XYZ file of C-alpha atoms in Angstrom:
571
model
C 0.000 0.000 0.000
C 1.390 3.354 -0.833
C 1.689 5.590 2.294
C 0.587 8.983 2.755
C 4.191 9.845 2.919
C 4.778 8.618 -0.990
C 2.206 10.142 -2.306
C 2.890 13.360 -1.203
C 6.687 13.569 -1.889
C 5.070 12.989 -5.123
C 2.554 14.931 -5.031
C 3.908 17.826 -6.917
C 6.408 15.582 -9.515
C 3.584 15.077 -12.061
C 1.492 18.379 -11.521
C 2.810 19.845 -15.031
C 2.135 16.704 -16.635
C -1.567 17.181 -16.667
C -3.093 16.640 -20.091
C -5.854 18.395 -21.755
C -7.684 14.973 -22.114
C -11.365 16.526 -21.590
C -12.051 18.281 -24.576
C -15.627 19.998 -23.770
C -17.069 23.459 -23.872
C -16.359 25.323 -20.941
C -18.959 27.296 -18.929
C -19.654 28.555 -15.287
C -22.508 26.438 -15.253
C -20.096 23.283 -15.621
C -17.417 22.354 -13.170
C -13.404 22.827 -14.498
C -12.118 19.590 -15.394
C -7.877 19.110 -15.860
C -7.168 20.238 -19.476
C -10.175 22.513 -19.666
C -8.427 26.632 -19.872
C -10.013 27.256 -16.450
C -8.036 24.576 -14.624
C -5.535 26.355 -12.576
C -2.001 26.539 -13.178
C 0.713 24.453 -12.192
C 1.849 28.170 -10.118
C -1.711 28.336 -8.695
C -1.829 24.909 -7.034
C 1.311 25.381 -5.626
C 0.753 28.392 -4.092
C -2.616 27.246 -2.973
C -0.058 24.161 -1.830
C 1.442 26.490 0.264
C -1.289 27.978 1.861
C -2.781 24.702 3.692
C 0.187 23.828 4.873
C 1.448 21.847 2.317
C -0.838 18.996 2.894
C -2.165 19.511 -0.577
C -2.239 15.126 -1.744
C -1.921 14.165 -5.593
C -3.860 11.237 -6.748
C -1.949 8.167 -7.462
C -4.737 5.407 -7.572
C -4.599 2.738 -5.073
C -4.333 -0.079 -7.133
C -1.465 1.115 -9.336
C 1.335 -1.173 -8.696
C -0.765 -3.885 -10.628
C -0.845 -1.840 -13.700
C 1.853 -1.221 -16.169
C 4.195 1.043 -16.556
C 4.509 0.953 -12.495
C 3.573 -2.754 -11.824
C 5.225 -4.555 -9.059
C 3.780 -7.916 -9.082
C 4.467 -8.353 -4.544
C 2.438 -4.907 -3.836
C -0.244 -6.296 -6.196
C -0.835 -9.781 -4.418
C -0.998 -7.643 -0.965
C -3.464 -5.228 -2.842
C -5.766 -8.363 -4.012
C -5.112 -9.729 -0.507
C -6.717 -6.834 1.470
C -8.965 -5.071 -1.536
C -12.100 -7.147 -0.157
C -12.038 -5.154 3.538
C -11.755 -1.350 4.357
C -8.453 -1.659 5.920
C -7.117 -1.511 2.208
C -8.289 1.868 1.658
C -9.303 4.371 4.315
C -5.555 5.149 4.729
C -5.654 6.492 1.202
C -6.647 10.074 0.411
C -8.332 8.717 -2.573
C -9.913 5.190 -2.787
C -12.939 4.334 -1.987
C -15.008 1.303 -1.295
C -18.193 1.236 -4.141
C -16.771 -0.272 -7.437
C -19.393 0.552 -9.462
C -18.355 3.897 -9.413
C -14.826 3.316 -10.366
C -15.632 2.599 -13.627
C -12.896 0.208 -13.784
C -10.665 2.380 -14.399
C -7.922 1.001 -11.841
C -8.357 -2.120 -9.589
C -6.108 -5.433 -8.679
C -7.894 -7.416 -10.986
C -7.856 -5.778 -14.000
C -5.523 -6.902 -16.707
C -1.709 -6.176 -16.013
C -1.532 -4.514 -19.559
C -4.156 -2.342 -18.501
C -2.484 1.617 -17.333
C -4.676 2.910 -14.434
C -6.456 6.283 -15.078
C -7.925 8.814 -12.581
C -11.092 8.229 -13.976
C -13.520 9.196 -10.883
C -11.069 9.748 -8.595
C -10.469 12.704 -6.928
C -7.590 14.727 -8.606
C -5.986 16.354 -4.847
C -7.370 16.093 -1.876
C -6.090 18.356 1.100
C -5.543 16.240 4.258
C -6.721 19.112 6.514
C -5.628 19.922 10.083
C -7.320 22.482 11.283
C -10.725 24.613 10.257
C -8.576 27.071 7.974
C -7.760 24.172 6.023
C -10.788 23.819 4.995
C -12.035 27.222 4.595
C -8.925 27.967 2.592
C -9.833 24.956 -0.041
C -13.505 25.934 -0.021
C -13.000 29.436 -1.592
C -10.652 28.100 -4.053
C -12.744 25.477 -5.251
C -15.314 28.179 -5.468
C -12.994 30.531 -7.072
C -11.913 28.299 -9.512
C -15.215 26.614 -10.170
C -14.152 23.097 -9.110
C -15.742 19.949 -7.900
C -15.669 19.767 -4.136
C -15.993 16.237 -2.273
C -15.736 15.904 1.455
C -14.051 12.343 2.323
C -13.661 10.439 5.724
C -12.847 6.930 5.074
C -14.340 5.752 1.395
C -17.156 3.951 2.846
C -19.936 4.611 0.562
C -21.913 3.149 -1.149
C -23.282 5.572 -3.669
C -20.280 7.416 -4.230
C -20.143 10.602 -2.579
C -16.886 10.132 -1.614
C -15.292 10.527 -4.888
C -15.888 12.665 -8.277
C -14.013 12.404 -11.104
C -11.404 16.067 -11.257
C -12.490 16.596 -7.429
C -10.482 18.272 -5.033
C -11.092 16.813 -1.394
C -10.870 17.835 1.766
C -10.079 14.355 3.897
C -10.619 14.648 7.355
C -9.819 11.145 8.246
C -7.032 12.201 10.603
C -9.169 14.393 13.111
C -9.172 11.675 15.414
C -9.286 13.971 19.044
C -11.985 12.268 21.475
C -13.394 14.143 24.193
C -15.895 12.822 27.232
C -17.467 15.353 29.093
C -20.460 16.256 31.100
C -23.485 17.575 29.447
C -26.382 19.547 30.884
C -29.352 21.188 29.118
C -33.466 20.491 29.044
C -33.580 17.953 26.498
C -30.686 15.927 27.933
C -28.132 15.436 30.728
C -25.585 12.792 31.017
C -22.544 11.595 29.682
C -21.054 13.112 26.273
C -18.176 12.459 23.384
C -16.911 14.882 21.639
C -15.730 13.606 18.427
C -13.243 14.723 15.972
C -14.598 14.217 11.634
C -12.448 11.120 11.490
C -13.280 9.063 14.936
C -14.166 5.428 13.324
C -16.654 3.217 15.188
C -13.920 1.329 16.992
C -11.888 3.856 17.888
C -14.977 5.715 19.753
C -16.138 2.249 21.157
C -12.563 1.914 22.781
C -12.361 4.642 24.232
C -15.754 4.471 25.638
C -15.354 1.104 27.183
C -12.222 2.654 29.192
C -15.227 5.278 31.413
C -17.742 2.398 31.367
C -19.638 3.712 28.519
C -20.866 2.944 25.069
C -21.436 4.865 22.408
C -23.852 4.135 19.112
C -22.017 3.312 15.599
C -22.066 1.568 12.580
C -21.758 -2.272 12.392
C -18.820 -2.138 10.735
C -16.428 -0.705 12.898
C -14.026 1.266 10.884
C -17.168 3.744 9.432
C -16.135 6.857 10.730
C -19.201 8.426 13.308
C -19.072 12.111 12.615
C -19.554 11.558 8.442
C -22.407 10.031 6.620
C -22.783 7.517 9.052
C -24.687 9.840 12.102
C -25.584 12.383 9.526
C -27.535 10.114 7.028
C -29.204 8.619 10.393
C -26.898 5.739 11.380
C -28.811 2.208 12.334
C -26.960 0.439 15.173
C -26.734 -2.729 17.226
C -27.497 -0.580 19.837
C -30.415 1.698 18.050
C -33.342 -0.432 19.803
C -31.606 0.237 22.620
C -30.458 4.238 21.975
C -31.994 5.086 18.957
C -30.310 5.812 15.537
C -26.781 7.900 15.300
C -28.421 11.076 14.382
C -30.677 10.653 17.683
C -27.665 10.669 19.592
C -26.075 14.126 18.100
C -26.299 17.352 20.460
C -23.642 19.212 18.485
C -21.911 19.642 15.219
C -18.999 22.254 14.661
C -19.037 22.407 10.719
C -17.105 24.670 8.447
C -20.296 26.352 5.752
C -19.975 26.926 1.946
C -18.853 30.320 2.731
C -16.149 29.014 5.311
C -17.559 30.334 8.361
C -16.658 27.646 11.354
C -20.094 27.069 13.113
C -21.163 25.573 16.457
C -25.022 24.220 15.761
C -27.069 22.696 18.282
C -30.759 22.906 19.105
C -30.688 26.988 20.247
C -27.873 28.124 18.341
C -28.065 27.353 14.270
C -30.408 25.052 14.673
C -31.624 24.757 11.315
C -28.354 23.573 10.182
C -28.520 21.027 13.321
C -31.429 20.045 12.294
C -30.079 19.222 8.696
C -26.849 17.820 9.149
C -28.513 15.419 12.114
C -30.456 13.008 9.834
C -30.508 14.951 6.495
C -27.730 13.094 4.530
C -23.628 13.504 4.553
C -21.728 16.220 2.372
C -24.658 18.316 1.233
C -24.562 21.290 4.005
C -21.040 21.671 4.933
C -17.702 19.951 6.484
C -17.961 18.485 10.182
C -15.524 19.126 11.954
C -16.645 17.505 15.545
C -19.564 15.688 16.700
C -21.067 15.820 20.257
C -22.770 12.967 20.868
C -24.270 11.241 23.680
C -22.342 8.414 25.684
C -24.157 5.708 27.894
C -23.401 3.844 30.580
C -22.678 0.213 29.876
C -23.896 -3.042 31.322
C -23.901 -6.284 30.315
C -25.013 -7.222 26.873
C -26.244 -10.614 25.760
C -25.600 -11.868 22.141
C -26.812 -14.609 20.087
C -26.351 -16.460 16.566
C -28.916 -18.867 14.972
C -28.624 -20.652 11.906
C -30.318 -23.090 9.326
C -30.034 -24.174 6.108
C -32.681 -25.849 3.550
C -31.077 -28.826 3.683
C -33.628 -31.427 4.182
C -36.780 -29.476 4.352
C -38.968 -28.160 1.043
C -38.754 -24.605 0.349
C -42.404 -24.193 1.306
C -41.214 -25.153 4.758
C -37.965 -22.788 4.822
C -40.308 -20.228 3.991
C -42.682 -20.937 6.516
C -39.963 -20.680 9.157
C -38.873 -16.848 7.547
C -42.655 -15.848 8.098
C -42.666 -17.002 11.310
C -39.202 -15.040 12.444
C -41.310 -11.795 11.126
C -44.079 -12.974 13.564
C -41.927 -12.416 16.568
C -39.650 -9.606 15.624
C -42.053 -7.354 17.141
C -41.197 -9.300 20.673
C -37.572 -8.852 20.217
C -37.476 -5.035 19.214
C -39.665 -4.514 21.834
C -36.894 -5.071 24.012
C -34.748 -3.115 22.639
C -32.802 -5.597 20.594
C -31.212 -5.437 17.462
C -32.306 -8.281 15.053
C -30.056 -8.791 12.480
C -30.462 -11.223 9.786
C -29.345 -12.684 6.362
C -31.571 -14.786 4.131
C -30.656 -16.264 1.117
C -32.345 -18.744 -1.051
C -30.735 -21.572 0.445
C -29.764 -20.417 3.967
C -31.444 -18.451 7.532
C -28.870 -16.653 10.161
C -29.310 -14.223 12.731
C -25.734 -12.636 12.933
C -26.109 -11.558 15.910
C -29.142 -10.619 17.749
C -27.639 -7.631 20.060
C -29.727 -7.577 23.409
C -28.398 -4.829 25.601
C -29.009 -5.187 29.219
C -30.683 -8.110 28.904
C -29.542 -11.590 30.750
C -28.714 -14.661 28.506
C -31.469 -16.196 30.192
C -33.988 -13.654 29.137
C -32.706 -13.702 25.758
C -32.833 -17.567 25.348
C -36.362 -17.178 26.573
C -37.976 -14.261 24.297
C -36.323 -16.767 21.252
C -38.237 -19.883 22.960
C -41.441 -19.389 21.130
C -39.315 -19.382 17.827
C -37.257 -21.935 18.664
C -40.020 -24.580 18.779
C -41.763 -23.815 16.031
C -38.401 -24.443 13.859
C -38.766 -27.910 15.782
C -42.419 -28.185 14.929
C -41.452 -27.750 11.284
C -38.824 -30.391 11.703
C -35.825 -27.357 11.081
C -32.641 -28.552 12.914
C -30.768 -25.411 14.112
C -27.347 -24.566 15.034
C -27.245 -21.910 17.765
C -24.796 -20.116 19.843
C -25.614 -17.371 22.694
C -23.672 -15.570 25.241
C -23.420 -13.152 28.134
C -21.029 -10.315 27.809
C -19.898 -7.611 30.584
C -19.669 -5.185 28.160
C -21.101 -3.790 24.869
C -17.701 -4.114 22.974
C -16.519 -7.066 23.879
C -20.090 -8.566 22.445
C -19.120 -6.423 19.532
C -15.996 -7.924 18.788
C -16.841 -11.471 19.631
C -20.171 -11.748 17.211
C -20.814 -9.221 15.081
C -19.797 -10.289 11.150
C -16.986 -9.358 9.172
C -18.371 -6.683 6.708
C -16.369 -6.690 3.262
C -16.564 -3.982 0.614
C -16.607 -4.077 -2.997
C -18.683 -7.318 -3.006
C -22.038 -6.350 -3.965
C -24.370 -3.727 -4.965
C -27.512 -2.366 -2.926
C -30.919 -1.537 -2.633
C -33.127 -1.125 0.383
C -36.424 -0.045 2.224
C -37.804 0.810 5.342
C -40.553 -2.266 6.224
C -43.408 -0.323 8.375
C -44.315 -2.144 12.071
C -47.677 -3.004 10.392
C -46.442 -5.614 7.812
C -45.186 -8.090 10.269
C -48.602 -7.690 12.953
C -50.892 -8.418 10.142
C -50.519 -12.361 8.892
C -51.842 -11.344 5.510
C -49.431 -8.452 5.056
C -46.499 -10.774 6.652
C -47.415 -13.541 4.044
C -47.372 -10.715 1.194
C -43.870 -9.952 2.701
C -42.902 -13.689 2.384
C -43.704 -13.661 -0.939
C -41.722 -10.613 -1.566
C -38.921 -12.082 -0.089
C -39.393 -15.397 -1.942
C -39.140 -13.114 -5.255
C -35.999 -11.533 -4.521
C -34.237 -14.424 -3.725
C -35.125 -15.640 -6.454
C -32.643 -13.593 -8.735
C -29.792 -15.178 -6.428
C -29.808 -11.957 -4.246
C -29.292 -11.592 -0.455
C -32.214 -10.389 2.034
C -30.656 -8.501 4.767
C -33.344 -7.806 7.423
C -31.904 -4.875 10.166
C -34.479 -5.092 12.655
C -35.196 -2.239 15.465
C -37.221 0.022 17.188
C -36.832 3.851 16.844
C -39.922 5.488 18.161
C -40.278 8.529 20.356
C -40.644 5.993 23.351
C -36.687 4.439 22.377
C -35.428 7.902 21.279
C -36.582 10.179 24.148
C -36.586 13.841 23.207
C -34.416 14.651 19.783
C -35.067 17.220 17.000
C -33.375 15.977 13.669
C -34.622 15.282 9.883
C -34.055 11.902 10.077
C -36.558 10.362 7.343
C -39.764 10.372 9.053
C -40.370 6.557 7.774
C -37.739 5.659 9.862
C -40.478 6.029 13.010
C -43.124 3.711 12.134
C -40.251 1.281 10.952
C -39.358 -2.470 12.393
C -36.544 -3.171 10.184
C -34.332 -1.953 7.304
C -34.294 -4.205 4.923
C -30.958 -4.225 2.381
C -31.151 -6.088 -0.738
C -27.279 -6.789 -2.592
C -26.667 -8.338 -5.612
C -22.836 -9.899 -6.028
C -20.378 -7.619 -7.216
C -17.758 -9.306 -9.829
C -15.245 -7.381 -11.226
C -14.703 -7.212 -14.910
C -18.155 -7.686 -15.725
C -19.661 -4.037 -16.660
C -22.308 -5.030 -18.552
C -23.335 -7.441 -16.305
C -23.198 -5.532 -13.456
C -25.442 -2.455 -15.227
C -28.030 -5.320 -15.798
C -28.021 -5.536 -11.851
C -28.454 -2.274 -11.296
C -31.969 -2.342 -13.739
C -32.530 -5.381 -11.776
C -32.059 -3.602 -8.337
C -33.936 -0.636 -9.706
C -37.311 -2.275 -11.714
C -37.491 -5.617 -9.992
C -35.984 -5.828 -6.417
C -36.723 -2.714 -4.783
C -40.476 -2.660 -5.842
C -40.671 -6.014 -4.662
C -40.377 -4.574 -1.557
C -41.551 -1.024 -2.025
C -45.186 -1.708 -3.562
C -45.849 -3.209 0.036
C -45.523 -0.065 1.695
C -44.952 2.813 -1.003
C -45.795 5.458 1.731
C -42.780 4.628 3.544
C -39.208 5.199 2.319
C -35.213 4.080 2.053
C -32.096 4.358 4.452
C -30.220 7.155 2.397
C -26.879 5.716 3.433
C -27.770 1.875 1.813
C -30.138 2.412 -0.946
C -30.921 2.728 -4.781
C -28.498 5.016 -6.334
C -31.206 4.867 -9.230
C -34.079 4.884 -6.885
C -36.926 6.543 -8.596
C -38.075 9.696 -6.568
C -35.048 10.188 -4.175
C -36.553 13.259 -3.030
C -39.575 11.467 -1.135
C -38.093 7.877 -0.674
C -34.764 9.263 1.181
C -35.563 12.432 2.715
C -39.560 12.057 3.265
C -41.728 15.155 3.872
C -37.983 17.456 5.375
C -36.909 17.592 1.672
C -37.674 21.247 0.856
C -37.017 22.684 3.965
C -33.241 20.544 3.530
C -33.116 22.075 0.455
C -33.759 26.014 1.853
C -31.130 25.258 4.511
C -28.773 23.841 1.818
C -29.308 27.571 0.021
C -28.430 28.981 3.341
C -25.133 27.202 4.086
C -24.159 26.693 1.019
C -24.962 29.436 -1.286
C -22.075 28.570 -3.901
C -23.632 25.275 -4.417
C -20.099 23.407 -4.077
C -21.461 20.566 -1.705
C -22.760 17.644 -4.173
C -23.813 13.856 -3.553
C -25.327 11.806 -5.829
C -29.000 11.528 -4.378
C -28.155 14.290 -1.793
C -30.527 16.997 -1.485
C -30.138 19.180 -4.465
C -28.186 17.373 -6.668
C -31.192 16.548 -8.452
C -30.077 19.661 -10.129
C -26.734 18.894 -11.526
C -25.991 16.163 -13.753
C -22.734 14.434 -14.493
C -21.796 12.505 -17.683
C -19.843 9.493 -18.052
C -16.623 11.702 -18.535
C -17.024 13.368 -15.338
C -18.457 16.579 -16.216
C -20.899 18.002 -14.168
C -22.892 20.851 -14.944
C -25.686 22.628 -13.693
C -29.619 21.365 -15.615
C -31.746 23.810 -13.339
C -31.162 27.932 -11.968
C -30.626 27.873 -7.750
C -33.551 28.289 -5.700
């Protein structure tokens, strides 16, 4: 893996070898691409070089040791070796972990022969310090009229992380934590102060030490502060807590204009308000997250698996249907249901039961238990007490890889599981999508007002009447474009509405959805979308902060060279 280090000794070695390779028509409505006449000067990036610090990174792609003319065949078989997991790449200013939007322009397994290209990479990114880093490479992507991406640690899955001629501000190093005390009328209690770059495991650490826990991702290298918390953040602990976003009391953020911000629920609260629910990179650059920190106890975990070896598929599916029948029971008590169904196999991975005794939780999964055995379904289960919420973590929750599928999701209301001809519609649903070989990922919680307490965010109202967040992946293989694009239409006209048509008034989890899904607007964001959208206007008047499906960007497009240029005037 190259180093930070390497790649900016050489950061500045190929800055005048930039070729005009974009030849397009150039306009302020359009972003500056490298090679267009706007694209500042080798001078002007140095100087700007100079004025952060000189933390200013160059691009070399990840992956480029397994191309020609820079191939080196020992760094590639440790590339392949690690691509799979996030390890690989959140110590790189550039890479990032959702292929499809790579384009293939420059992975392990591509052909030797094959040179690696930025493609949608970022062209710099700044690897920012303090708050006048950023400011400082706001105004000159504004001056210069230049893609701006905010990046933590790659983990994405619809690509907001990355944009093809980007410059980045990465603030994957801000890694101060800070508990404190925390007093006000709509909470007291324990507190962390977060830096942009704290990853799950690092906050979960350091919690543990003061008898605490804190709510984050399942995969424990997402970093808190970023689109995880701001997007809304489920949790093995949200049935517990509630979501990340229900957790947030404070953000310091750096706006579109540069102005460094504290925003809570009395001061700038309508930024609060947006950045606590309303998606990641669309209303301007954490820099710290306040967030609350509870006090631990033991948690109990457990693992159940079966396979439909032996029984008919009308029996495996019986067994599915009647899991949904008792979810309600196990959210109820503030556990976090997680499961994976294929077309040939059942798990719960774990079930996270804070608080609750390994006797309890054996108990509440009786009544499921024996009807497997009813339906003559031999089991493999293991449970366990824990002392503490992290060492439950780290003894049962999966191994999440990246780069090994692509997504879709929705939000499955309380009501389809308590009605048994809803919950058979569901089955059937189910049935279908497994059909196409995909994977049925069922997140199950409880977020209500009563699990929650007293929070004022725009996390998508659907959310609330929600008993699970259902993800639907397809496999991802690598040098198969066209076969991967039929996916996506798959994903988009098949899979989702499988799904969706059973509850079309509810809506997605921004952070693992559709890219393509039809009406982002409602399905992501709910009823909050236009008053997101006049906050965006607010903070971020020069329009730099883009996503794809973030609020706004329904008003920029970007074609399949990168360019992206403005299809409707600024509200």
């Amino acid at each position: 893996m190259l180093s930070l280090n390497t790649l900016k000794i050489g950061a500045f070695l190929g800055l005048a070898a930039i070729a005009p390779t974009i030849a397009a028509s150039e306009s302020s409505s359009c972003r500056c691409l490298p090679g267009d006449g706007c694209w500042p000067s080798v001078s002007t990036w140095k100087a700007f070089n100079q004025s952060v610090d000189g933390r200013l990174v160059a691009t070399v792609p990840l992956a480029t040791p397994c191309h020609v003319p820079s191939y080196d065949e020992k760094k590639c078989v440790a590339l392949k070796e690690g691509w799979l997991l996030p390890e690989e790449h959140y110590q790189s200013s550039s890479s990032f972990m959702a292929p499809f939007f790579t384009n293939g322009t420059c992975d392990p397994y591509h052909p030797v022969s094959k040179p690696c290209t930025l493609g949608n990479f970022v062209k710099y990114a700044v690897n920012v310090s303090s708050p006048v880093h950023v400011a400082k490479t706001l105004r000159f992507a504004t001056k210069h009229n230049i893609r701006f991406i905010i990046r933590n640690t790659g983990h994405d899955y619809n690509g907001k992380s990355t944009g093809a001629g980007a410059l980045s501000v990465w603030t994957h190093h801000l890694k101060d934590i800070e508990f404190k005390n925390w007093k006000d009328e709509h909470y007291t209690g324990k507190v962390a102060k977060l830096g942009a770059g704290v990853q799950g495991i690092e906050a979960y650490e350091a919690a543990r030490k003061l008898g605490l826990r804190m709510v984050g991702g399942e995969c424990p290298t997402v970093g808190i502060a970023g689109g995880y918390s701001q997007g809304g953040g489920h949790s093995s602990l949200a049935s517990k807590h509630g979501l990340g976003a229900d957790q947030v009391l404070e953000w310091e953020v750096i706006d579109g204009t540069g102005q460094f911000l504290t925003a809570n629920r009395t001061h700038n609260s309508d930024i609060y308000w947006a950045l606590t629910g309303g998606g990641g990179g669309t209303y301007g650059v954490v820099w710290s997250m306040t967030s609350k920190a509870h006090q631990d106890s033991h948690v109990s975990g457990l693992n159940l698996t079966f396979t439909t070896d032996g029984i008919s598929d009308e029996t495996f599916y019986k067994a599915v249907e009647l899991y949904n029948t008792h979810l309600p029971s196990y959210v109820d008590h503030g556990i976090m249901s997680l499961n994976f169904l294929t077309n040939a196999s059942f798990s719960l991975s774990p079930m996270t039961a804070p608080g609750i005794s390994l006797k309890e939780l054996k108990d509440l999964t009786l009544p499921f238990r024996d009807g497997l055995k009813k339906l003559g379904i031999k089991y493999e289960m293991q449970a366990e007490e824990f002392s503490n919420y992290l060492d439950q973590f780290n003894a049962q929750t999966p191994l999440v890889e990246i780069g090994v599928a692509q997504y879709g999701s929705w939000l499955l209301p309380r009501s389809i599981v308590e009605s048994p001809k809803s919950r058979h519609e569901l089955t059937k649903a189910a049935r279908n999508v497994l059909s196409y070989g995909a994977t049925f990922t069922t997140v199950g919680v409880k977020v209500t007002e009563e699990v929650t307490g007293d929070v004022y965010n725009a996390v998508n109202p659907a959310w609330r009447g929600a008993i699970a967040h259902v993800l639907m992946s397809t496999p991802w293989e690598f040098n198969k474009p066209d076969k991967m694009r039929e996916n996506r239409k798959l994903m988009t006209d098949v899979l989702v509405p499988s799904l969706s048509n059973l509850s079309p008034e509810s809506g997605a989890y921004l952070n693992e959805a559709d890219f393509d899904q039809p009406n982002f607007q409602k399905a992501f964001y709910g009823k909050n979308y236009d008053k997101l959208r006049a906050i965006k206007a607010k903070y971020d008047p020069h329009h730099l902060f883009y996503g794809l499906t973030a609020v706004g960007s329904d008003e920029w497009t970007v074609s399949e060279d990168g360019r992206m240029c403005r299809v409707s005037p600024s509200n």
